[in-house]
Amino acid sequence: MTKKQRRMTKQKRVILDVLRSTTSHPTADWIYNEAKKILPNLSLGTVYRNLKNLKDEGKILELSYGSTYSRFDGNPENHYHCVCVECGKVMDLDMPVEKELDKKAQKALGCPIFYHRLEFYGLCPHCEKNKVNN
Ligand code: ZN
Ligand code: MN
């Protein structure tokens, strides 16, 4: 293994560790700032490249929300999220993925369905409290 490849592997591991250390579904920018504390010479481009590789390897999830920045998730298993419509916070939902939905969709479409992604939209506890107080 060359020095370059070894350095890449270390960067990738740090990026993965940073992502796994939080449940906040951070943006690439946030991951970059955190990983930079451990690897001061890290570049944003390297973070993007490694996030893409980790996603391709099935180690992380990329959550894209249309026009806003992608969020990343250190938990690669399919699970549901709720997005706060006020502050954009992305929360994990502690409920099982409805496998029946895949079967229903498959029946409706007549083609194989492998998985589904489902997003809920509501208020996070913080924003709900603010609404009540105002
Ligand atoms: Zn909120
Ligand atoms: Mn999640």
Short mmCIF file of N, CA, C and O and ligand atoms in Angstrom, two decimals:
data_model
loop_
_atom_site.label_atom_id
_atom_site.label_comp_id
_atom_site.label_asym_id
_atom_site.label_seq_id
_atom_site.Cartn_x
_atom_site.Cartn_y
_atom_site.Cartn_z
N MET A 1 0.85 -1.21 0.00
CA MET A 1 0.00 0.00 0.00
C MET A 1 0.88 1.25 0.00
O MET A 1 1.85 1.34 0.75
N THR A 2 0.56 2.22 -0.86
CA THR A 2 1.35 3.46 -0.91
C THR A 2 0.93 4.38 0.23
O THR A 2 -0.12 4.21 0.83
N LYS A 3 1.79 5.36 0.48
CA LYS A 3 1.49 6.33 1.54
C LYS A 3 0.18 7.07 1.25
O LYS A 3 -0.58 7.35 2.15
N LYS A 4 -0.01 7.37 -0.03
CA LYS A 4 -1.19 8.14 -0.41
C LYS A 4 -2.47 7.38 -0.06
O LYS A 4 -3.40 7.93 0.52
N GLN A 5 -2.50 6.09 -0.41
CA GLN A 5 -3.68 5.28 -0.12
C GLN A 5 -3.93 5.17 1.38
O GLN A 5 -5.06 5.19 1.81
N ARG A 6 -2.83 5.05 2.13
CA ARG A 6 -2.97 4.91 3.58
C ARG A 6 -3.55 6.20 4.17
O ARG A 6 -4.41 6.16 5.03
N ARG A 7 -3.09 7.34 3.65
CA ARG A 7 -3.60 8.61 4.14
C ARG A 7 -5.10 8.74 3.82
O ARG A 7 -5.88 9.19 4.62
N MET A 8 -5.47 8.31 2.62
CA MET A 8 -6.89 8.34 2.23
C MET A 8 -7.74 7.52 3.20
O MET A 8 -8.80 7.93 3.60
N THR A 9 -7.23 6.34 3.54
CA THR A 9 -7.96 5.45 4.43
C THR A 9 -8.16 6.09 5.79
O THR A 9 -9.23 6.00 6.38
N LYS A 10 -7.13 6.80 6.26
CA LYS A 10 -7.24 7.45 7.56
C LYS A 10 -8.29 8.56 7.51
O LYS A 10 -9.13 8.68 8.40
N GLN A 11 -8.26 9.33 6.43
CA GLN A 11 -9.25 10.41 6.29
C GLN A 11 -10.66 9.85 6.25
O GLN A 11 -11.57 10.38 6.88
N LYS A 12 -10.81 8.77 5.52
CA LYS A 12 -12.12 8.16 5.39
C LYS A 12 -12.62 7.67 6.75
O LYS A 12 -13.78 7.85 7.09
N ARG A 13 -11.71 7.07 7.52
CA ARG A 13 -12.11 6.55 8.83
C ARG A 13 -12.52 7.69 9.77
O ARG A 13 -13.49 7.59 10.50
N VAL A 14 -11.74 8.78 9.74
CA VAL A 14 -12.07 9.93 10.60
C VAL A 14 -13.43 10.50 10.22
O VAL A 14 -14.26 10.80 11.08
N ILE A 15 -13.69 10.63 8.93
CA ILE A 15 -14.97 11.16 8.45
C ILE A 15 -16.12 10.26 8.89
O ILE A 15 -17.16 10.73 9.37
N LEU A 16 -15.91 8.95 8.79
CA LEU A 16 -16.94 8.01 9.22
C LEU A 16 -17.15 8.09 10.74
O LEU A 16 -18.29 8.09 11.21
N ASP A 17 -16.06 8.18 11.50
CA ASP A 17 -16.16 8.29 12.96
C ASP A 17 -16.92 9.55 13.37
O ASP A 17 -17.76 9.51 14.28
N VAL A 18 -16.61 10.67 12.70
CA VAL A 18 -17.28 11.93 13.01
C VAL A 18 -18.78 11.80 12.75
O VAL A 18 -19.61 12.20 13.57
N LEU A 19 -19.11 11.19 11.62
CA LEU A 19 -20.52 11.05 11.26
C LEU A 19 -21.25 10.13 12.23
O LEU A 19 -22.40 10.37 12.60
N ARG A 20 -20.57 9.06 12.66
CA ARG A 20 -21.20 8.11 13.58
C ARG A 20 -21.32 8.66 15.00
O ARG A 20 -22.07 8.12 15.81
N SER A 21 -20.57 9.72 15.30
CA SER A 21 -20.57 10.27 16.65
C SER A 21 -21.77 11.19 16.89
O SER A 21 -21.95 11.68 18.00
N THR A 22 -22.57 11.45 15.87
CA THR A 22 -23.70 12.37 16.02
C THR A 22 -24.99 11.76 15.46
O THR A 22 -24.93 10.93 14.56
N THR A 23 -26.11 12.19 16.03
CA THR A 23 -27.41 11.78 15.48
C THR A 23 -28.09 12.96 14.79
O THR A 23 -29.28 12.94 14.53
N SER A 24 -27.31 14.01 14.49
CA SER A 24 -27.89 15.25 13.98
C SER A 24 -28.05 15.28 12.45
O SER A 24 -28.50 16.28 11.92
N HIS A 25 -27.63 14.21 11.75
CA HIS A 25 -27.73 14.18 10.29
C HIS A 25 -27.08 15.42 9.68
O HIS A 25 -27.76 16.25 9.06
N PRO A 26 -25.76 15.57 9.89
CA PRO A 26 -25.10 16.83 9.51
C PRO A 26 -24.88 16.99 8.00
O PRO A 26 -24.98 16.03 7.24
N THR A 27 -24.56 18.22 7.62
CA THR A 27 -24.18 18.53 6.24
C THR A 27 -22.68 18.21 6.08
O THR A 27 -21.96 18.02 7.07
N ALA A 28 -22.21 18.20 4.83
CA ALA A 28 -20.79 17.95 4.55
C ALA A 28 -19.94 19.02 5.22
O ALA A 28 -18.85 18.74 5.72
N ASP A 29 -20.43 20.26 5.25
CA ASP A 29 -19.70 21.37 5.88
C ASP A 29 -19.45 21.11 7.36
O ASP A 29 -18.36 21.35 7.87
N TRP A 30 -20.48 20.63 8.04
CA TRP A 30 -20.35 20.35 9.48
C TRP A 30 -19.33 19.24 9.70
O TRP A 30 -18.47 19.33 10.58
N ILE A 31 -19.42 18.18 8.89
CA ILE A 31 -18.49 17.05 9.00
C ILE A 31 -17.06 17.53 8.76
O ILE A 31 -16.13 17.17 9.48
N TYR A 32 -16.92 18.39 7.76
CA TYR A 32 -15.61 18.97 7.42
C TYR A 32 -15.02 19.71 8.62
O TYR A 32 -13.88 19.49 9.00
N ASN A 33 -15.82 20.56 9.24
CA ASN A 33 -15.33 21.34 10.39
C ASN A 33 -14.95 20.46 11.57
O ASN A 33 -13.96 20.73 12.26
N GLU A 34 -15.72 19.41 11.82
CA GLU A 34 -15.40 18.49 12.93
C GLU A 34 -14.16 17.67 12.62
O GLU A 34 -13.28 17.51 13.47
N ALA A 35 -14.09 17.12 11.40
CA ALA A 35 -12.96 16.25 11.02
C ALA A 35 -11.66 17.05 10.96
O ALA A 35 -10.58 16.51 11.21
N LYS A 36 -11.76 18.34 10.66
CA LYS A 36 -10.60 19.22 10.57
C LYS A 36 -9.90 19.39 11.93
O LYS A 36 -8.71 19.63 12.00
N LYS A 37 -10.67 19.22 13.01
CA LYS A 37 -10.09 19.29 14.36
C LYS A 37 -9.11 18.13 14.58
O LYS A 37 -8.20 18.22 15.38
N ILE A 38 -9.35 17.01 13.88
CA ILE A 38 -8.49 15.83 14.01
C ILE A 38 -7.44 15.82 12.91
O ILE A 38 -6.29 15.47 13.14
N LEU A 39 -7.84 16.24 11.70
CA LEU A 39 -6.93 16.28 10.55
C LEU A 39 -6.89 17.70 10.01
O LEU A 39 -7.68 18.06 9.13
N PRO A 40 -6.00 18.54 10.55
CA PRO A 40 -6.01 19.97 10.19
C PRO A 40 -5.80 20.25 8.70
O PRO A 40 -6.21 21.30 8.22
N ASN A 41 -5.17 19.33 7.98
CA ASN A 41 -4.90 19.59 6.55
C ASN A 41 -6.01 19.12 5.63
O ASN A 41 -5.89 19.19 4.41
N LEU A 42 -7.08 18.65 6.20
CA LEU A 42 -8.20 18.12 5.42
C LEU A 42 -8.82 19.22 4.54
O LEU A 42 -8.93 20.36 4.97
N SER A 43 -9.21 18.84 3.32
CA SER A 43 -9.91 19.80 2.45
C SER A 43 -11.37 19.39 2.29
O SER A 43 -11.72 18.21 2.47
N LEU A 44 -12.20 20.37 1.97
CA LEU A 44 -13.63 20.10 1.81
C LEU A 44 -13.87 19.12 0.66
O LEU A 44 -14.74 18.25 0.75
N GLY A 45 -13.05 19.25 -0.40
CA GLY A 45 -13.19 18.33 -1.54
C GLY A 45 -12.95 16.89 -1.14
O GLY A 45 -13.64 15.98 -1.61
N THR A 46 -11.99 16.68 -0.25
CA THR A 46 -11.69 15.33 0.24
C THR A 46 -12.87 14.78 1.04
O THR A 46 -13.20 13.60 0.93
N VAL A 47 -13.51 15.66 1.81
CA VAL A 47 -14.68 15.23 2.58
C VAL A 47 -15.79 14.80 1.63
O VAL A 47 -16.37 13.72 1.79
N TYR A 48 -16.06 15.61 0.61
CA TYR A 48 -17.09 15.25 -0.36
C TYR A 48 -16.78 13.93 -1.05
O TYR A 48 -17.65 13.08 -1.21
N ARG A 49 -15.52 13.75 -1.45
CA ARG A 49 -15.10 12.53 -2.16
C ARG A 49 -15.28 11.29 -1.26
O ARG A 49 -15.81 10.28 -1.69
N ASN A 50 -14.87 11.42 -0.01
CA ASN A 50 -14.97 10.27 0.90
C ASN A 50 -16.42 9.99 1.28
O ASN A 50 -16.78 8.83 1.47
N LEU A 51 -17.23 11.03 1.41
CA LEU A 51 -18.65 10.81 1.69
C LEU A 51 -19.30 10.04 0.54
O LEU A 51 -20.10 9.13 0.76
N LYS A 52 -18.92 10.39 -0.68
CA LYS A 52 -19.46 9.68 -1.85
C LYS A 52 -19.03 8.22 -1.83
O LYS A 52 -19.83 7.31 -2.07
N ASN A 53 -17.74 7.97 -1.52
CA ASN A 53 -17.23 6.59 -1.45
C ASN A 53 -17.95 5.80 -0.37
O ASN A 53 -18.35 4.66 -0.60
N LEU A 54 -18.10 6.41 0.81
CA LEU A 54 -18.77 5.71 1.93
C LEU A 54 -20.21 5.40 1.58
O LEU A 54 -20.74 4.34 1.93
N LYS A 55 -20.84 6.32 0.86
CA LYS A 55 -22.22 6.08 0.42
C LYS A 55 -22.27 4.93 -0.58
O LYS A 55 -23.10 4.03 -0.46
N ASP A 56 -21.35 4.93 -1.54
CA ASP A 56 -21.30 3.87 -2.55
C ASP A 56 -21.02 2.51 -1.91
O ASP A 56 -21.47 1.48 -2.41
N GLU A 57 -20.27 2.52 -0.80
CA GLU A 57 -19.96 1.27 -0.10
C GLU A 57 -21.08 0.83 0.84
O GLU A 57 -20.98 -0.20 1.49
N GLY A 58 -22.13 1.65 0.93
CA GLY A 58 -23.26 1.31 1.79
C GLY A 58 -23.01 1.50 3.27
O GLY A 58 -23.73 0.94 4.10
N LYS A 59 -22.00 2.31 3.62
CA LYS A 59 -21.68 2.51 5.04
C LYS A 59 -22.44 3.70 5.64
O LYS A 59 -22.56 3.81 6.86
N ILE A 60 -22.91 4.59 4.79
CA ILE A 60 -23.66 5.75 5.27
C ILE A 60 -24.84 6.00 4.33
O ILE A 60 -24.90 5.43 3.24
N LEU A 61 -25.75 6.87 4.75
CA LEU A 61 -26.86 7.29 3.90
C LEU A 61 -26.69 8.76 3.56
O LEU A 61 -26.23 9.55 4.38
N GLU A 62 -27.08 9.11 2.33
CA GLU A 62 -27.18 10.53 1.96
C GLU A 62 -28.66 10.86 1.90
O GLU A 62 -29.44 10.17 1.23
N LEU A 63 -29.07 11.87 2.63
CA LEU A 63 -30.46 12.30 2.63
C LEU A 63 -30.52 13.61 1.87
O LEU A 63 -29.97 14.62 2.31
N SER A 64 -31.15 13.60 0.69
CA SER A 64 -31.23 14.85 -0.07
C SER A 64 -32.63 15.41 0.03
O SER A 64 -33.62 14.68 -0.06
N TYR A 65 -32.70 16.68 0.28
CA TYR A 65 -33.99 17.37 0.44
C TYR A 65 -34.10 18.47 -0.61
O TYR A 65 -34.03 19.65 -0.29
N GLY A 66 -34.21 18.07 -1.86
CA GLY A 66 -34.42 19.02 -2.95
C GLY A 66 -33.36 20.09 -3.02
O GLY A 66 -32.19 19.80 -3.22
N SER A 67 -33.77 21.33 -2.82
CA SER A 67 -32.90 22.47 -3.08
C SER A 67 -31.88 22.69 -1.96
O SER A 67 -30.87 23.37 -2.18
N THR A 68 -32.13 22.13 -0.76
CA THR A 68 -31.19 22.38 0.33
C THR A 68 -30.03 21.39 0.27
O THR A 68 -30.04 20.44 -0.49
N TYR A 69 -29.01 21.62 1.11
CA TYR A 69 -27.84 20.76 1.14
C TYR A 69 -28.21 19.35 1.58
O TYR A 69 -29.10 19.17 2.42
N SER A 70 -27.48 18.36 1.05
CA SER A 70 -27.65 16.99 1.50
C SER A 70 -27.25 16.87 2.97
O SER A 70 -26.34 17.56 3.43
N ARG A 71 -27.94 15.99 3.67
CA ARG A 71 -27.55 15.63 5.03
C ARG A 71 -27.02 14.22 4.98
O ARG A 71 -27.40 13.43 4.11
N PHE A 72 -26.15 13.86 5.92
CA PHE A 72 -25.57 12.52 5.94
C PHE A 72 -25.91 11.82 7.24
O PHE A 72 -26.10 12.45 8.28
N ASP A 73 -26.01 10.49 7.15
CA ASP A 73 -26.47 9.66 8.26
C ASP A 73 -25.50 8.50 8.43
O ASP A 73 -25.28 7.74 7.48
N GLY A 74 -24.93 8.38 9.63
CA GLY A 74 -23.98 7.29 9.90
C GLY A 74 -24.65 5.95 10.07
O GLY A 74 -23.96 4.93 10.19
N ASN A 75 -25.96 5.93 10.10
CA ASN A 75 -26.71 4.67 10.19
C ASN A 75 -27.19 4.28 8.79
O ASN A 75 -28.12 4.88 8.26
N PRO A 76 -26.56 3.26 8.18
CA PRO A 76 -26.90 2.92 6.79
C PRO A 76 -28.17 2.11 6.63
O PRO A 76 -28.64 1.91 5.50
N GLU A 77 -28.73 1.62 7.74
CA GLU A 77 -29.97 0.84 7.65
C GLU A 77 -31.13 1.76 7.29
O GLU A 77 -31.21 2.89 7.78
N ASN A 78 -32.06 1.27 6.47
CA ASN A 78 -33.22 2.08 6.12
C ASN A 78 -34.03 2.39 7.38
O ASN A 78 -34.34 1.51 8.17
N HIS A 79 -34.33 3.65 7.59
CA HIS A 79 -35.16 4.06 8.72
C HIS A 79 -35.83 5.38 8.37
O HIS A 79 -35.40 6.08 7.45
N TYR A 80 -36.89 5.70 9.08
CA TYR A 80 -37.68 6.88 8.75
C TYR A 80 -37.16 8.12 9.48
O TYR A 80 -36.61 8.04 10.57
N HIS A 81 -37.39 9.25 8.83
CA HIS A 81 -36.99 10.54 9.41
C HIS A 81 -38.17 11.48 9.46
O HIS A 81 -39.10 11.36 8.65
N CYS A 82 -38.11 12.41 10.39
CA CYS A 82 -39.05 13.52 10.41
C CYS A 82 -38.26 14.81 10.32
O CYS A 82 -37.29 15.00 11.06
N VAL A 83 -38.64 15.68 9.39
CA VAL A 83 -37.97 16.96 9.21
C VAL A 83 -38.81 18.05 9.86
O VAL A 83 -40.03 18.12 9.62
N CYS A 84 -38.19 18.88 10.69
CA CYS A 84 -38.90 20.01 11.29
C CYS A 84 -39.10 21.09 10.24
O CYS A 84 -38.12 21.55 9.62
N VAL A 85 -40.35 21.49 10.00
CA VAL A 85 -40.62 22.48 8.95
C VAL A 85 -40.18 23.88 9.36
O VAL A 85 -40.06 24.77 8.51
N GLU A 86 -39.90 24.08 10.66
CA GLU A 86 -39.47 25.41 11.12
C GLU A 86 -37.95 25.56 11.03
O GLU A 86 -37.46 26.54 10.49
N CYS A 87 -37.20 24.61 11.59
CA CYS A 87 -35.74 24.79 11.70
C CYS A 87 -34.95 23.82 10.83
O CYS A 87 -33.73 23.94 10.73
N GLY A 88 -35.62 22.85 10.20
CA GLY A 88 -34.91 21.94 9.31
C GLY A 88 -34.22 20.78 10.00
O GLY A 88 -33.54 19.99 9.36
N LYS A 89 -34.39 20.68 11.32
CA LYS A 89 -33.80 19.56 12.07
C LYS A 89 -34.32 18.23 11.53
O LYS A 89 -35.51 18.10 11.24
N VAL A 90 -33.42 17.26 11.36
CA VAL A 90 -33.80 15.93 10.87
C VAL A 90 -33.72 14.95 12.04
O VAL A 90 -32.66 14.76 12.62
N MET A 91 -34.87 14.36 12.38
CA MET A 91 -34.94 13.47 13.54
C MET A 91 -35.17 12.02 13.09
O MET A 91 -35.92 11.77 12.16
N ASP A 92 -34.53 11.08 13.80
CA ASP A 92 -34.80 9.66 13.56
C ASP A 92 -36.13 9.28 14.18
O ASP A 92 -36.47 9.74 15.27
N LEU A 93 -36.87 8.45 13.46
CA LEU A 93 -38.14 7.96 13.99
C LEU A 93 -37.95 6.54 14.50
O LEU A 93 -37.48 5.67 13.77
N ASP A 94 -38.31 6.32 15.75
CA ASP A 94 -38.16 5.00 16.36
C ASP A 94 -39.38 4.15 16.05
O ASP A 94 -40.23 3.94 16.90
N MET A 95 -39.47 3.73 14.80
CA MET A 95 -40.56 2.85 14.38
C MET A 95 -40.05 1.98 13.24
O MET A 95 -39.18 2.39 12.48
N PRO A 96 -40.59 0.73 13.13
CA PRO A 96 -40.07 -0.17 12.10
C PRO A 96 -40.45 0.28 10.70
O PRO A 96 -41.50 0.90 10.50
N VAL A 97 -39.58 -0.03 9.73
CA VAL A 97 -39.87 0.23 8.32
C VAL A 97 -40.98 -0.72 7.87
O VAL A 97 -40.91 -1.92 8.12
N GLU A 98 -42.01 -0.19 7.23
CA GLU A 98 -43.17 -0.97 6.80
C GLU A 98 -42.86 -1.73 5.51
O GLU A 98 -43.03 -1.20 4.42
N LYS A 99 -42.41 -2.97 5.67
CA LYS A 99 -42.06 -3.78 4.50
C LYS A 99 -43.29 -4.04 3.62
O LYS A 99 -43.15 -4.25 2.42
N GLU A 100 -44.47 -4.04 4.24
CA GLU A 100 -45.71 -4.27 3.50
C GLU A 100 -45.89 -3.23 2.38
O GLU A 100 -46.47 -3.54 1.34
N LEU A 101 -45.40 -2.04 2.64
CA LEU A 101 -45.53 -0.95 1.68
C LEU A 101 -44.82 -1.29 0.36
O LEU A 101 -45.32 -0.98 -0.73
N ASP A 102 -43.68 -1.96 0.46
CA ASP A 102 -42.95 -2.38 -0.74
C ASP A 102 -43.79 -3.36 -1.55
O ASP A 102 -43.83 -3.28 -2.79
N LYS A 103 -44.44 -4.28 -0.85
CA LYS A 103 -45.28 -5.28 -1.53
C LYS A 103 -46.47 -4.61 -2.21
O LYS A 103 -46.81 -4.95 -3.34
N LYS A 104 -47.09 -3.67 -1.51
CA LYS A 104 -48.22 -2.94 -2.08
C LYS A 104 -47.79 -2.16 -3.32
O LYS A 104 -48.48 -2.16 -4.34
N ALA A 105 -46.66 -1.49 -3.23
CA ALA A 105 -46.15 -0.70 -4.35
C ALA A 105 -45.81 -1.61 -5.53
O ALA A 105 -46.07 -1.28 -6.69
N GLN A 106 -45.23 -2.76 -5.21
CA GLN A 106 -44.86 -3.73 -6.24
C GLN A 106 -46.09 -4.22 -6.98
O GLN A 106 -46.09 -4.36 -8.20
N LYS A 107 -47.15 -4.45 -6.21
CA LYS A 107 -48.41 -4.91 -6.80
C LYS A 107 -48.99 -3.82 -7.70
O LYS A 107 -49.46 -4.08 -8.81
N ALA A 108 -48.97 -2.59 -7.22
CA ALA A 108 -49.53 -1.47 -7.96
C ALA A 108 -48.75 -1.21 -9.24
O ALA A 108 -49.32 -0.86 -10.28
N LEU A 109 -47.44 -1.37 -9.16
CA LEU A 109 -46.58 -1.04 -10.29
C LEU A 109 -46.39 -2.23 -11.24
O LEU A 109 -46.23 -2.04 -12.45
N GLY A 110 -46.40 -3.43 -10.67
CA GLY A 110 -46.14 -4.62 -11.47
C GLY A 110 -44.67 -4.82 -11.79
O GLY A 110 -44.33 -5.56 -12.70
N CYS A 111 -43.81 -4.12 -11.09
CA CYS A 111 -42.37 -4.25 -11.27
C CYS A 111 -41.71 -4.42 -9.90
O CYS A 111 -42.31 -4.03 -8.89
N PRO A 112 -40.50 -4.98 -9.86
CA PRO A 112 -39.86 -5.20 -8.55
C PRO A 112 -39.59 -3.89 -7.80
O PRO A 112 -39.14 -2.91 -8.40
N ILE A 113 -39.89 -3.90 -6.51
CA ILE A 113 -39.58 -2.78 -5.61
C ILE A 113 -38.60 -3.30 -4.57
O ILE A 113 -38.83 -4.36 -3.99
N PHE A 114 -37.54 -2.57 -4.33
CA PHE A 114 -36.51 -3.04 -3.40
C PHE A 114 -36.62 -2.40 -2.03
O PHE A 114 -36.39 -3.02 -1.01
N TYR A 115 -36.95 -1.13 -1.97
CA TYR A 115 -37.08 -0.44 -0.68
C TYR A 115 -37.81 0.87 -0.93
O TYR A 115 -38.04 1.25 -2.08
N HIS A 116 -38.19 1.52 0.14
CA HIS A 116 -38.78 2.85 0.00
C HIS A 116 -38.15 3.79 1.01
O HIS A 116 -37.62 3.37 2.03
N ARG A 117 -38.21 5.06 0.69
CA ARG A 117 -37.78 6.10 1.62
C ARG A 117 -39.00 6.92 1.97
O ARG A 117 -39.82 7.22 1.10
N LEU A 118 -39.14 7.25 3.21
CA LEU A 118 -40.32 7.97 3.66
C LEU A 118 -39.88 9.09 4.60
O LEU A 118 -39.10 8.87 5.51
N GLU A 119 -40.35 10.30 4.32
CA GLU A 119 -40.03 11.45 5.18
C GLU A 119 -41.32 11.99 5.78
O GLU A 119 -42.31 12.18 5.07
N PHE A 120 -41.28 12.24 7.05
CA PHE A 120 -42.39 12.91 7.71
C PHE A 120 -42.00 14.37 7.93
O PHE A 120 -40.81 14.69 8.04
N TYR A 121 -43.00 15.23 7.94
CA TYR A 121 -42.75 16.66 8.17
C TYR A 121 -43.60 17.14 9.33
O TYR A 121 -44.81 16.88 9.37
N GLY A 122 -42.97 17.78 10.29
CA GLY A 122 -43.69 18.25 11.47
C GLY A 122 -42.87 19.28 12.21
O GLY A 122 -42.14 20.06 11.58
N LEU A 123 -42.97 19.28 13.53
CA LEU A 123 -42.21 20.21 14.36
C LEU A 123 -41.34 19.42 15.32
O LEU A 123 -41.78 18.42 15.87
N CYS A 124 -40.10 19.91 15.52
CA CYS A 124 -39.23 19.30 16.54
C CYS A 124 -39.72 19.79 17.91
O CYS A 124 -40.46 20.78 17.99
N PRO A 125 -39.34 19.12 19.00
CA PRO A 125 -39.82 19.53 20.34
C PRO A 125 -39.52 21.00 20.65
O PRO A 125 -40.34 21.70 21.23
N HIS A 126 -38.34 21.48 20.22
CA HIS A 126 -37.95 22.86 20.48
C HIS A 126 -38.90 23.85 19.79
O HIS A 126 -39.40 24.80 20.41
N CYS A 127 -39.16 23.62 18.51
CA CYS A 127 -40.03 24.53 17.75
C CYS A 127 -41.49 24.41 18.21
O CYS A 127 -42.22 25.41 18.17
N GLU A 128 -41.87 23.23 18.63
CA GLU A 128 -43.24 23.08 19.14
C GLU A 128 -43.43 23.93 20.40
O GLU A 128 -44.44 24.61 20.56
N LYS A 129 -42.41 23.93 21.27
CA LYS A 129 -42.46 24.72 22.49
C LYS A 129 -42.55 26.20 22.17
O LYS A 129 -43.33 26.95 22.78
N ASN A 130 -41.76 26.66 21.20
CA ASN A 130 -41.78 28.07 20.80
C ASN A 130 -43.15 28.48 20.28
O ASN A 130 -43.61 29.59 20.52
N LYS A 131 -43.78 27.58 19.51
CA LYS A 131 -45.11 27.89 18.95
C LYS A 131 -46.11 28.11 20.06
O LYS A 131 -46.93 29.01 20.01
N VAL A 132 -46.05 27.23 21.06
CA VAL A 132 -47.01 27.29 22.17
C VAL A 132 -46.83 28.58 22.96
O VAL A 132 -47.78 29.23 23.36
N ASN A 133 -45.55 28.97 23.14
CA ASN A 133 -45.26 30.16 23.94
C ASN A 133 -45.60 31.46 23.24
O ASN A 133 -45.78 32.49 23.89
N ASN A 134 -45.66 31.46 21.89
CA ASN A 134 -45.91 32.72 21.17
C ASN A 134 -47.39 33.02 20.98
O ASN A 134 -48.21 32.15 20.93
ZN ZN B 1 -37.45 22.71 14.78
MN MN B 2 -31.25 8.83 10.61
#
